[in-house]
CSV table of N, CA and C and ligand atoms in Angstrom, one decimal:
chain,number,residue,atom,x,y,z
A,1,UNK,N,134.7,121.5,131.4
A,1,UNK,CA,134.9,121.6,129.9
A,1,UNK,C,134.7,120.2,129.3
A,2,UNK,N,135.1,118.7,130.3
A,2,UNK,CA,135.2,118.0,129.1
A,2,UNK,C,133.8,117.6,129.4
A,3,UNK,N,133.3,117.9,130.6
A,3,UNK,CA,132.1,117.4,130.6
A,3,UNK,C,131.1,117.4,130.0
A,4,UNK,N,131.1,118.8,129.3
A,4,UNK,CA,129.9,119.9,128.3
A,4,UNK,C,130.5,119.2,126.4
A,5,UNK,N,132.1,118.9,126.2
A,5,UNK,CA,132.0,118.3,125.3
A,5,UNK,C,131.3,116.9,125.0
A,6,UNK,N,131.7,116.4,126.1
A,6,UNK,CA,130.8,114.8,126.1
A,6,UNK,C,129.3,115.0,125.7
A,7,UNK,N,128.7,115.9,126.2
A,7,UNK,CA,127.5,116.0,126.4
A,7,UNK,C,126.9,116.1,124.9
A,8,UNK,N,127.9,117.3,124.3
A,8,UNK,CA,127.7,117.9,122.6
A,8,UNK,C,128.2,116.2,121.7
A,9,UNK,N,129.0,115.5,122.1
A,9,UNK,CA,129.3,114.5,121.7
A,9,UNK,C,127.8,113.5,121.7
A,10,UNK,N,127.6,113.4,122.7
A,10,UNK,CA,126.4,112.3,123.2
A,10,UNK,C,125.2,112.8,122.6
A,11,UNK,N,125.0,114.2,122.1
A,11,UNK,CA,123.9,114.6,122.2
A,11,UNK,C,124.0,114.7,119.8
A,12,UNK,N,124.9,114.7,119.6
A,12,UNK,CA,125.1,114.7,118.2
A,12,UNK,C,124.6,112.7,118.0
A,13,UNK,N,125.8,112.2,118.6
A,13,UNK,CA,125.1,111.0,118.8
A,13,UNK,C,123.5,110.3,118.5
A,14,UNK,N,122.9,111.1,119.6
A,14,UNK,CA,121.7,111.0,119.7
A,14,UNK,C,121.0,111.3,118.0
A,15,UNK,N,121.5,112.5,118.2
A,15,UNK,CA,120.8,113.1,116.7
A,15,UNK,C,120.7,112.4,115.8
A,16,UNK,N,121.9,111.6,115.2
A,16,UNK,CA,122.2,110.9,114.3
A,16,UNK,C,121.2,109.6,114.1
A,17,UNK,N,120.8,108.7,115.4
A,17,UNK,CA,120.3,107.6,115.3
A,17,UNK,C,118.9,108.3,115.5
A,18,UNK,N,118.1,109.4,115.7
A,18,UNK,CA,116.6,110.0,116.2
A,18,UNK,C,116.7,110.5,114.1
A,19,UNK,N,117.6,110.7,113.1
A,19,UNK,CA,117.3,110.9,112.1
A,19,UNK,C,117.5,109.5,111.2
A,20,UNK,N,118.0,108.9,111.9
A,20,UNK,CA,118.1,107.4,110.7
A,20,UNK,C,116.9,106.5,111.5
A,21,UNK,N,116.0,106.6,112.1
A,21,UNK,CA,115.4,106.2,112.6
A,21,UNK,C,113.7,106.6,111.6
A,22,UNK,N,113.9,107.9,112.1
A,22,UNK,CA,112.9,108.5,111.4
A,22,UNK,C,112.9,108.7,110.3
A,23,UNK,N,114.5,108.5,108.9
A,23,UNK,CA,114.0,107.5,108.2
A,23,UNK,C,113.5,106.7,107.2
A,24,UNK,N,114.2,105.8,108.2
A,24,UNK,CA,113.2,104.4,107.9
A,24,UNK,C,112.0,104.4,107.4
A,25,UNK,N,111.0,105.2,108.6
A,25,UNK,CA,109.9,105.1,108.6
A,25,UNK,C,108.9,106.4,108.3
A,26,UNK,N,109.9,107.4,107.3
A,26,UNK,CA,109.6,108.4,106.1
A,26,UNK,C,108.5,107.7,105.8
A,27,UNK,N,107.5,107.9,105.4
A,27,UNK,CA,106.7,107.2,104.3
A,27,UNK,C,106.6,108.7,103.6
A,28,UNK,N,106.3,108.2,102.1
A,28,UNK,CA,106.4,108.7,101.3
A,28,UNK,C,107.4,109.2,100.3
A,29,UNK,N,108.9,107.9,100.6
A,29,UNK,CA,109.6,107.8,99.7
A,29,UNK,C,109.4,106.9,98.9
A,30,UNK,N,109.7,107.3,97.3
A,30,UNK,CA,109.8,106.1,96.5
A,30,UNK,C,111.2,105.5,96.0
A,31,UNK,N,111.1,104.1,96.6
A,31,UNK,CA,112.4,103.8,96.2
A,31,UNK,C,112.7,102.5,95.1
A,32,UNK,N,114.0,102.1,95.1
A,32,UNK,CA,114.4,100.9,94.1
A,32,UNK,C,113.2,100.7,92.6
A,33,UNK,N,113.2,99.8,92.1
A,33,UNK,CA,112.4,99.6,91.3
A,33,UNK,C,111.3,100.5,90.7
A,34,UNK,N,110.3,100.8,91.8
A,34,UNK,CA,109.3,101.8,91.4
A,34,UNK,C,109.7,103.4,91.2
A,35,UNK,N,111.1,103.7,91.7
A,35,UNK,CA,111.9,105.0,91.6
A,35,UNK,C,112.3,104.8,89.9
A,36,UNK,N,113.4,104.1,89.9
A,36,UNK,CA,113.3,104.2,88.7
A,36,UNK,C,112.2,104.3,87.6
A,37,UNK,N,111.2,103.3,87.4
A,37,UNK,CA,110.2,103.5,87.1
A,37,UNK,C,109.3,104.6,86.6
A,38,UNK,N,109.5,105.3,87.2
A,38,UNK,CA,108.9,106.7,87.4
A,38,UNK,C,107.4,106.9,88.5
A,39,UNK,N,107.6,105.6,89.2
A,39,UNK,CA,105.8,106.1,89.9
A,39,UNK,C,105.9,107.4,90.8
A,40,UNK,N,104.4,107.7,90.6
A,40,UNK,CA,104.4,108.6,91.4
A,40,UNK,C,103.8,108.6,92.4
A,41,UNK,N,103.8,109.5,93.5
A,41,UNK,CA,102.5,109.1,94.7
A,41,UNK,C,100.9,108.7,94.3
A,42,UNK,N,100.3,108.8,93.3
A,42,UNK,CA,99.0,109.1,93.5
A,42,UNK,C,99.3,107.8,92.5
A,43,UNK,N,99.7,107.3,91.8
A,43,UNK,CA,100.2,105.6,91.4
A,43,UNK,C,99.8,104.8,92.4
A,44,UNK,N,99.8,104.8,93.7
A,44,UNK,CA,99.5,104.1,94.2
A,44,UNK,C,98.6,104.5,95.3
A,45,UNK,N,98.9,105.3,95.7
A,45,UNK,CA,97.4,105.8,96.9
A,45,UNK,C,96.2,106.6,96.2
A,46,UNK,N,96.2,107.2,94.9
A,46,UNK,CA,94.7,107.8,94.2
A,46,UNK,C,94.5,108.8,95.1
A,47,UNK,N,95.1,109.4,95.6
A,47,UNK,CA,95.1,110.7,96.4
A,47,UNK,C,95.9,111.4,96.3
A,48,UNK,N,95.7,112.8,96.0
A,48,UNK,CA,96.8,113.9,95.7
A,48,UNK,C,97.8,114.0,97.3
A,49,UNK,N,96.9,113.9,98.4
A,49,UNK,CA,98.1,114.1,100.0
A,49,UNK,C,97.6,112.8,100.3
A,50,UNK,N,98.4,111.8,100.3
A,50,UNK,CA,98.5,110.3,100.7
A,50,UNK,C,98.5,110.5,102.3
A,51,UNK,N,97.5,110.1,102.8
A,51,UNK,CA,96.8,109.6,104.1
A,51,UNK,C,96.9,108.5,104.9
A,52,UNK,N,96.0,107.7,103.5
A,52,UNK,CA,96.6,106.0,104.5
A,52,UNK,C,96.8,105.2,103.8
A,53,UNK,N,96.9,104.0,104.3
A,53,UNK,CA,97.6,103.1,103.2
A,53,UNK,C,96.3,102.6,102.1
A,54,UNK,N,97.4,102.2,100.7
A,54,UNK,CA,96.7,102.5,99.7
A,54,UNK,C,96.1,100.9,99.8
A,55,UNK,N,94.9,100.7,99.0
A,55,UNK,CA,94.6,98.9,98.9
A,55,UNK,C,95.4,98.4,98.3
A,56,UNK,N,95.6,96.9,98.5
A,56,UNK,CA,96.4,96.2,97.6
A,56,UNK,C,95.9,95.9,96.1
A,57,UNK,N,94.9,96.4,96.1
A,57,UNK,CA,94.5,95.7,94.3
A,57,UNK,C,95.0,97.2,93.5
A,58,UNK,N,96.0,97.9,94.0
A,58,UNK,CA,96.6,98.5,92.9
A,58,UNK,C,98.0,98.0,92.7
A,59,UNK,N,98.1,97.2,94.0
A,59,UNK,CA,99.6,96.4,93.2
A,59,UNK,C,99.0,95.2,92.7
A,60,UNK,N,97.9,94.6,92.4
A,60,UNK,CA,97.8,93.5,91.6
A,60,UNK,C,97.1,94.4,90.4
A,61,UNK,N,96.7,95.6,90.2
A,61,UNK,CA,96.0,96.0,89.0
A,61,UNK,C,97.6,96.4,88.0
A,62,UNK,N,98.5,96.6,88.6
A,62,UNK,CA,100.2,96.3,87.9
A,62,UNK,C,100.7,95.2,87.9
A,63,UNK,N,100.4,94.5,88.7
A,63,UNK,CA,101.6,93.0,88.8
A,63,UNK,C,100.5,91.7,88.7
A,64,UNK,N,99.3,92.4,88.3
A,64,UNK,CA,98.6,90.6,88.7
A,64,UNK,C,98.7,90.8,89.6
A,65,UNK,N,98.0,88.5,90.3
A,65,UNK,CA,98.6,88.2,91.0
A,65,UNK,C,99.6,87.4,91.4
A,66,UNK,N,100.8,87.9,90.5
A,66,UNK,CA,102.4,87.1,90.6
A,66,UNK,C,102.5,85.3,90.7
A,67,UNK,N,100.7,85.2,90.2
A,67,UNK,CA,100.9,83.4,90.2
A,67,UNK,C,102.2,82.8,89.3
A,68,UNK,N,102.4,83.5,88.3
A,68,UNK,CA,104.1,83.0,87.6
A,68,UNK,C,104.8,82.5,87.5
A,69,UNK,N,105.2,83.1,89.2
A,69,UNK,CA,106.5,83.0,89.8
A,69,UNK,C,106.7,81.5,89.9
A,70,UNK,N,108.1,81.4,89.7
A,70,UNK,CA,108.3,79.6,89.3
A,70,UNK,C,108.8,79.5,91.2
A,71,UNK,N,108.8,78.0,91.5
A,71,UNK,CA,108.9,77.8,93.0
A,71,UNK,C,110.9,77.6,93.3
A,72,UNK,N,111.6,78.2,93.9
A,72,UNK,CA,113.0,78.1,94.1
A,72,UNK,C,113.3,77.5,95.4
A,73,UNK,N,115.0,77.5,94.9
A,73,UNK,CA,115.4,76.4,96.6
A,73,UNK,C,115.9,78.3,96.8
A,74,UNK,N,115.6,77.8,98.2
A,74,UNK,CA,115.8,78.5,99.4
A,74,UNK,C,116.6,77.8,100.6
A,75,UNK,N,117.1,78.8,101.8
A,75,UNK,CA,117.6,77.8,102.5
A,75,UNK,C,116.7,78.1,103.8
A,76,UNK,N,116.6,77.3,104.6
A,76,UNK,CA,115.8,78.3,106.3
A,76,UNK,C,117.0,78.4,107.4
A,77,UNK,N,116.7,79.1,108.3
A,77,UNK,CA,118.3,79.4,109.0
A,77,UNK,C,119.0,78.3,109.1
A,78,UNK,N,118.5,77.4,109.1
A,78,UNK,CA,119.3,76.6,110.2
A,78,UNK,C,120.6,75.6,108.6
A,79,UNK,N,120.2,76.4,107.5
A,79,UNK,CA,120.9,76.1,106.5
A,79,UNK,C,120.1,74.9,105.8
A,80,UNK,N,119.5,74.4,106.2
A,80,UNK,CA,118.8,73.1,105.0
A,80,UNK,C,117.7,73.6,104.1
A,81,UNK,N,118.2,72.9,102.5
A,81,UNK,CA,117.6,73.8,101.2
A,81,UNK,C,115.9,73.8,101.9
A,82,UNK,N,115.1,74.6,100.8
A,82,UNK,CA,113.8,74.3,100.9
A,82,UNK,C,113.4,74.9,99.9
A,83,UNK,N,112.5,74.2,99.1
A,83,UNK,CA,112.1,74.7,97.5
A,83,UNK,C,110.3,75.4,97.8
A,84,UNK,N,110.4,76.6,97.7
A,84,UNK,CA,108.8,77.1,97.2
A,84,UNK,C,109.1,78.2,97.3
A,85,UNK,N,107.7,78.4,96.6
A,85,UNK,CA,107.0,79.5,96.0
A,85,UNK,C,106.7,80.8,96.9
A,86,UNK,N,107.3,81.7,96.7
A,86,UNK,CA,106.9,83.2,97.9
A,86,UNK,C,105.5,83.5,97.2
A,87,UNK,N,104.9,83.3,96.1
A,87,UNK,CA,103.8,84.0,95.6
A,87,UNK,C,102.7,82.9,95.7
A,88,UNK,N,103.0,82.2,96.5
A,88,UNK,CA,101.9,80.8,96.3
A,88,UNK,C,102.4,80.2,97.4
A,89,UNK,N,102.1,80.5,98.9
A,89,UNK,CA,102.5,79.5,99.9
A,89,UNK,C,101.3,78.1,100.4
A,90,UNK,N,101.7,77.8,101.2
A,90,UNK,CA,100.0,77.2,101.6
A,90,UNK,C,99.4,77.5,102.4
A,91,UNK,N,99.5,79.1,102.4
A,91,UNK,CA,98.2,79.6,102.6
A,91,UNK,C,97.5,80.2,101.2
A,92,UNK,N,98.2,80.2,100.3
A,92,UNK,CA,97.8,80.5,99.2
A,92,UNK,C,98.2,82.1,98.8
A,93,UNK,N,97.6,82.8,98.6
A,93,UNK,CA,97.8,84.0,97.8
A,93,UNK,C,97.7,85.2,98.5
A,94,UNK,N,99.0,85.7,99.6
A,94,UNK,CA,98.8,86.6,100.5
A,94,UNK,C,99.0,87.8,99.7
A,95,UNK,N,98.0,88.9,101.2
A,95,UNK,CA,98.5,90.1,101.1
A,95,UNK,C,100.2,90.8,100.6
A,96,UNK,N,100.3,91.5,99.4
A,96,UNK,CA,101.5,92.0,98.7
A,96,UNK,C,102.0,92.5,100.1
A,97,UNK,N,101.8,93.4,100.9
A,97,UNK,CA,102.3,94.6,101.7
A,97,UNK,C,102.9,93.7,103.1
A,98,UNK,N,102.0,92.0,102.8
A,98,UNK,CA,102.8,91.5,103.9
A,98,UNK,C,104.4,91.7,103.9
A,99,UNK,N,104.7,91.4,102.8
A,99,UNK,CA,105.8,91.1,102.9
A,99,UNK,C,107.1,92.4,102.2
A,100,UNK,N,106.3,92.8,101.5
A,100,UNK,CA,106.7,94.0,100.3
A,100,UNK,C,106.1,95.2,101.0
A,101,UNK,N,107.3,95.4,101.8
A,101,UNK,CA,106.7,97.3,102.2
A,101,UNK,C,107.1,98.3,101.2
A,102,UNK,N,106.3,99.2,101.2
A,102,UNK,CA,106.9,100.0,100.5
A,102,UNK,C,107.8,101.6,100.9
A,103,UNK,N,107.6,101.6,102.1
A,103,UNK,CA,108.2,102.8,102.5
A,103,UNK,C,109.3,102.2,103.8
A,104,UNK,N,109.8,101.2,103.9
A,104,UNK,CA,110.5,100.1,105.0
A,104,UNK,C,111.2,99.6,104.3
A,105,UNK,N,112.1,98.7,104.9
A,105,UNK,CA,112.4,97.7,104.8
A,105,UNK,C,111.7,96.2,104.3
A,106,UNK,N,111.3,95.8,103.6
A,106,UNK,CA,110.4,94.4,103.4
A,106,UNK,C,111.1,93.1,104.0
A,107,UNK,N,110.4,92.2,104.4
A,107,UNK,CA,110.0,91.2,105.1
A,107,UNK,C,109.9,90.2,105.2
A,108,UNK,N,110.5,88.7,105.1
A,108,UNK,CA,109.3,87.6,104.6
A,108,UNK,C,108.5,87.4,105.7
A,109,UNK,N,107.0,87.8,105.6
A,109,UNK,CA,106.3,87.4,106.1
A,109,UNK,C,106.2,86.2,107.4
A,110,UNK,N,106.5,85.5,106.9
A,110,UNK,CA,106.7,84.1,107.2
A,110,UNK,C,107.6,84.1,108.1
A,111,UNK,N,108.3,84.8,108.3
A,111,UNK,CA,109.6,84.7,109.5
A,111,UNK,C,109.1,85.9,110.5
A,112,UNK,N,108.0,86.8,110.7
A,112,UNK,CA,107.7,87.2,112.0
A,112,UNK,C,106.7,86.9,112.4
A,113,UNK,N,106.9,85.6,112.6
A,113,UNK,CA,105.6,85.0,113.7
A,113,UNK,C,105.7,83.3,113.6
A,114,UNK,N,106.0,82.6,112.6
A,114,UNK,CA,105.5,81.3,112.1
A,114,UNK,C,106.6,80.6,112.7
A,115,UNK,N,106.2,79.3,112.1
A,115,UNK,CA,107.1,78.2,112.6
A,115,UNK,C,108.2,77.7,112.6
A,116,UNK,N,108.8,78.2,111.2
A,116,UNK,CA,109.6,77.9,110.3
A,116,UNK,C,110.4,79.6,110.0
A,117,UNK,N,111.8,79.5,110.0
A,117,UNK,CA,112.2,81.0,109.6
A,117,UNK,C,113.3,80.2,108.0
A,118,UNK,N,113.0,81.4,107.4
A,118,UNK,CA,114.1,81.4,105.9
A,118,UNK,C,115.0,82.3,105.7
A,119,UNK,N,116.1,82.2,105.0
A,119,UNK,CA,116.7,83.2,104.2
A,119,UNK,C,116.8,83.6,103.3
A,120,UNK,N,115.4,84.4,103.1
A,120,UNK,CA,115.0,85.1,101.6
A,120,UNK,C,115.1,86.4,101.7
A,121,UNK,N,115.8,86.5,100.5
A,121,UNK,CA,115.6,88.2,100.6
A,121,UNK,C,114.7,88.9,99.8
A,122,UNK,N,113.4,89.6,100.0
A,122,UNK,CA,112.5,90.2,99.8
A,122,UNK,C,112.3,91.3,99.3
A,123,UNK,N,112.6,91.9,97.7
A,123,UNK,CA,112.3,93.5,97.3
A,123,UNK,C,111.6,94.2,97.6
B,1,HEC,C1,104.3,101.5,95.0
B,1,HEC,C2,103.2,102.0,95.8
B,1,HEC,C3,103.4,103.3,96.6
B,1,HEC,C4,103.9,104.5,96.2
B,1,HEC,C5,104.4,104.8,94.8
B,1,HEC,C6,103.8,105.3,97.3
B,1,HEC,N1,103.3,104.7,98.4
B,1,HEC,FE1,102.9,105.5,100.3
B,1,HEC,N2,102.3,103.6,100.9
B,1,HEC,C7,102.2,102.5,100.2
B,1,HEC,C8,101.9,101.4,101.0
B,1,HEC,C9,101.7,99.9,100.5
B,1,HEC,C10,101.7,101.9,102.3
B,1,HEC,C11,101.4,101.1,103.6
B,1,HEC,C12,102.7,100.8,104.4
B,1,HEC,C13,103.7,100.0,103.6
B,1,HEC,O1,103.4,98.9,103.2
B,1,HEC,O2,104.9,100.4,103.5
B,1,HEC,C14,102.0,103.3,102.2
B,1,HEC,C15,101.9,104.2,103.3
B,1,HEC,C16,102.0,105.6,103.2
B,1,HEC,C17,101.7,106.5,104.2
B,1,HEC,C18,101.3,106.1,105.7
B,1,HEC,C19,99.8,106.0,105.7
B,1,HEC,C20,99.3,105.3,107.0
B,1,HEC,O3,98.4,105.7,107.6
B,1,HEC,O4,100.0,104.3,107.3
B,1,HEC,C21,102.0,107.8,103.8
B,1,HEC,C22,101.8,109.1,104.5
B,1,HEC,C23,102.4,107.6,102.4
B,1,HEC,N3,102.5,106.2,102.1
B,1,HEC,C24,102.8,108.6,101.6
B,1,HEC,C25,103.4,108.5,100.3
B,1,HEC,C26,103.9,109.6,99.5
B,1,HEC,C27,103.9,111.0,99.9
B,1,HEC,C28,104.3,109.0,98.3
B,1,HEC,C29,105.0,109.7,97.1
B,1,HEC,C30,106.2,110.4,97.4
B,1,HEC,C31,104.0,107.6,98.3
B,1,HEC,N4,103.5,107.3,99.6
B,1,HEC,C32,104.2,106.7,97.3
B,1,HEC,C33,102.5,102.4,98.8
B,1,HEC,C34,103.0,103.4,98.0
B,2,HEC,C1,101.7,101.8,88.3
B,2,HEC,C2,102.1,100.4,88.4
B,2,HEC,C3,102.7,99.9,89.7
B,2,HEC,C4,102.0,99.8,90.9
B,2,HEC,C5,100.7,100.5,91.3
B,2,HEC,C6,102.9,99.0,91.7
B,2,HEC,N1,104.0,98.6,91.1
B,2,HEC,FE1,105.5,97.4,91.8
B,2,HEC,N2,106.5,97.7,90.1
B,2,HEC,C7,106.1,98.4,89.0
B,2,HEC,C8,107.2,98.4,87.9
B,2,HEC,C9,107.1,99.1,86.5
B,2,HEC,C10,108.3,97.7,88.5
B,2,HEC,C11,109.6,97.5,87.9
B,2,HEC,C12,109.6,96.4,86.8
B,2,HEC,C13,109.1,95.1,87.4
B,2,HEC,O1,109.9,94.5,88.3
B,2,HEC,O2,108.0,94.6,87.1
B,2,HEC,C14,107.8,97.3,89.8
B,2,HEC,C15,108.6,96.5,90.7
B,2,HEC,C16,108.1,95.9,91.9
B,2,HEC,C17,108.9,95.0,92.7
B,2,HEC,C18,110.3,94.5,92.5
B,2,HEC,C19,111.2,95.5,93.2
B,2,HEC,C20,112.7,95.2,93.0
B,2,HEC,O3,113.4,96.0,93.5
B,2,HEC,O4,113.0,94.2,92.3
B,2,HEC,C21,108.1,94.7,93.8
B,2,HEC,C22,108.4,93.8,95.0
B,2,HEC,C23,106.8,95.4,93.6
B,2,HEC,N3,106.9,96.2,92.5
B,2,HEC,C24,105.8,95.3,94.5
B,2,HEC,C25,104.7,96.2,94.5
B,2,HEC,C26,103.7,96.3,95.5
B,2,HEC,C27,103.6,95.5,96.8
B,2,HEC,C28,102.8,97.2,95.1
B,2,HEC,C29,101.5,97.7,95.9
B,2,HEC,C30,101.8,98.4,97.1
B,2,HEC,C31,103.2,97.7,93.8
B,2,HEC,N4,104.4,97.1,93.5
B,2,HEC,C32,102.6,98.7,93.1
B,2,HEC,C33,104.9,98.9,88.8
B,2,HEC,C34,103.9,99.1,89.8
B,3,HEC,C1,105.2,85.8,101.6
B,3,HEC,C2,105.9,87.0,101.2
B,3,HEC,C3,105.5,87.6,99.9
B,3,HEC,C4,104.2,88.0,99.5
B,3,HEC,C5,102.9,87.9,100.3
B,3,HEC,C6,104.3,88.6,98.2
B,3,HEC,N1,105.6,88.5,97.8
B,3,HEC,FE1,106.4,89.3,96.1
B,3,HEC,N2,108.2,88.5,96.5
B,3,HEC,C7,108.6,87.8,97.6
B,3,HEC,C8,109.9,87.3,97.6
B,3,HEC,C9,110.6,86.5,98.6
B,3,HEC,C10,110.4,87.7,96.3
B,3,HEC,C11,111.8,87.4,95.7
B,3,HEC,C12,111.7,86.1,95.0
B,3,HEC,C13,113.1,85.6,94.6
B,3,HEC,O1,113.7,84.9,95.4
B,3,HEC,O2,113.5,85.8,93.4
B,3,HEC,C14,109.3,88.5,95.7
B,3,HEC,C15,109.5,89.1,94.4
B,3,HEC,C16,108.5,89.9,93.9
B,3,HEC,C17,108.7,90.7,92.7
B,3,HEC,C18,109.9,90.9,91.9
B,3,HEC,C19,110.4,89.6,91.2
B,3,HEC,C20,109.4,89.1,90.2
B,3,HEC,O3,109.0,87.9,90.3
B,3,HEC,O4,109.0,89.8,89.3
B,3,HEC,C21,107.5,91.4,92.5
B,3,HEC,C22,107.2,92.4,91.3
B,3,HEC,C23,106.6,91.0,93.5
B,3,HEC,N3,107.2,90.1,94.4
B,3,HEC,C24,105.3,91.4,93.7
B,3,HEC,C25,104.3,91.0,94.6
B,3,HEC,C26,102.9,91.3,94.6
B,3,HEC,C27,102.3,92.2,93.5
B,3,HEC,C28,102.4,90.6,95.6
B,3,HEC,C29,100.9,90.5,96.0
B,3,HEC,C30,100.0,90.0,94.9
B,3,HEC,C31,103.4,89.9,96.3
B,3,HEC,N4,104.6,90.1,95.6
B,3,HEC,C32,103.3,89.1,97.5
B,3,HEC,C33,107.7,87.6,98.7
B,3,HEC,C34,106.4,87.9,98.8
C-alpha cells in the first residue's frame, strides 16, 4: 500500500513539472505588454496557423529600431555599475528575438555566451 501511494505521489509529481515545463515553451501565447495590447497571432507571424518564426522586421516595422533608448547604469554580477545601451551595444544593432522572446522567458543576450555577465532584466 504505501508503496503504490508513493508511486501516485511521485508520479503526480512528475506531472506537475512535465506541465510547467511544457509551458514555458507553449509557443503561441501572448503575453505582458503585447496581451494587453491586443495583438493578435497573425500581428506578428502573417499567417493565419503560425509555423515558424516570424522575421524580425515586424518588430521593427512597430518599434523601429529602438535607437532612442537613452544608455543606463546597470550593474554586472559581480556588482560593479556599468552604463550602456541594450539597444546599441558594440556590436551595434542586434537581432530583437536575441534577447526578447516572445513565447519564453527573455534574455540578455550578452550573458549566454560572452565575456562579461549583467543584471538586467529584459521584457
Ligand atoms: C509579438 C510577436 C508575436 C506574437 C503576437 C505571436 N508570436 Fe509566435 N513567435 C514569435 C517569435 C519572435 C517566435 C520565435 C521564438 C521566440 O522568439 O520566442 C515565435 C514562435 C512561434 C512558434 C514556433 C515556430 C518555430 O518553428 O519555432 C509558434 C508555433 C508560434 N510562435 C505560434 C504563435 C501563436 C499561435 C500566436 C498567437 C496566439 C503567436 N505565436 C503570437 C512572435 C510572436
Ligand atoms: C503590431 C505591433 C507590434 C509588433 C508586431 C510587435 N510589438 Fe512589441 N509592443 C507593441 C506595443 C503596442 C507594446 C506596448 C507599448 C510599448 O511598450 O511600446 C509593445 C511592447 C513591447 C515590449 C515591452 C514589453 C514590456 O513588457 O515592457 C517589448 C520588449 C517588445 N514589444 C518587443 C517586441 C519584439 C521583439 C517584437 C517582434 C518579435 C515585437 N515587439 C512586435 C507592439 C508591437
Ligand atoms: C542585447 C539585448 C537586447 C536586444 C538585442 C534588444 N533589446 Fe529591447 N530591451 C533590452 C533590455 C535590457 C531592455 C530593458 C531596458 C531597461 O533597462 O529599461 C529592453 C527594452 C525594450 C522595450 C521596452 C522599453 C522601451 O525602451 O520602450 C522594447 C519595446 C524593446 N526593448 C524592443 C526591442 C526591439 C524592437 C529590438 C530589436 C530592434 C530590441 N528591443 C532588441 C534588451 C535588448
Amino acid at each position: 500500500m504505501k508503496k503504490i501511494i508513493l508511486m501516485i505521489v511521485s508520479l503526480i509529481i512528475l506531472a506537475f513539472f512535465l506541465t510547467a515545463y511544457a509551458e514555458d515553451k507553449q509557443a503561441g501565447k501572448i503575453t505582458g505588454k503585447h496581451k494587453e495590447a491586443g495583438l493578435s497571432c497573425s500581428d506578428c507571424h502573417k499567417e493565419k496557423t503560425p509555423s515558424a518564426r516570424p522575421s524580425q522586421k515586424v518588430c521593427r516595422d512597430c518599434h523601429g529600431d529602438m535607437t532612442d533608448t537613452k544608455s543606463k547604469v546597470y550593474k554586472d554580477i559581480a556588482g560593479h555599475e556599468v552604463t550602456f545601451n541594450p539597444h546599441y551595444t558594440h556590436t551595434g544593432s542586434m537581432r530583437c528575438t536575441l534577447c526578447h522572446k516572445m513565447h519564453s522567458t527573455s534574455e540578455l543576450y550578452c550573458n549566454t555566451g560572452c565575456h562579461h555577465k549583467f543584471q538586467v532584466k529584459v521584457p
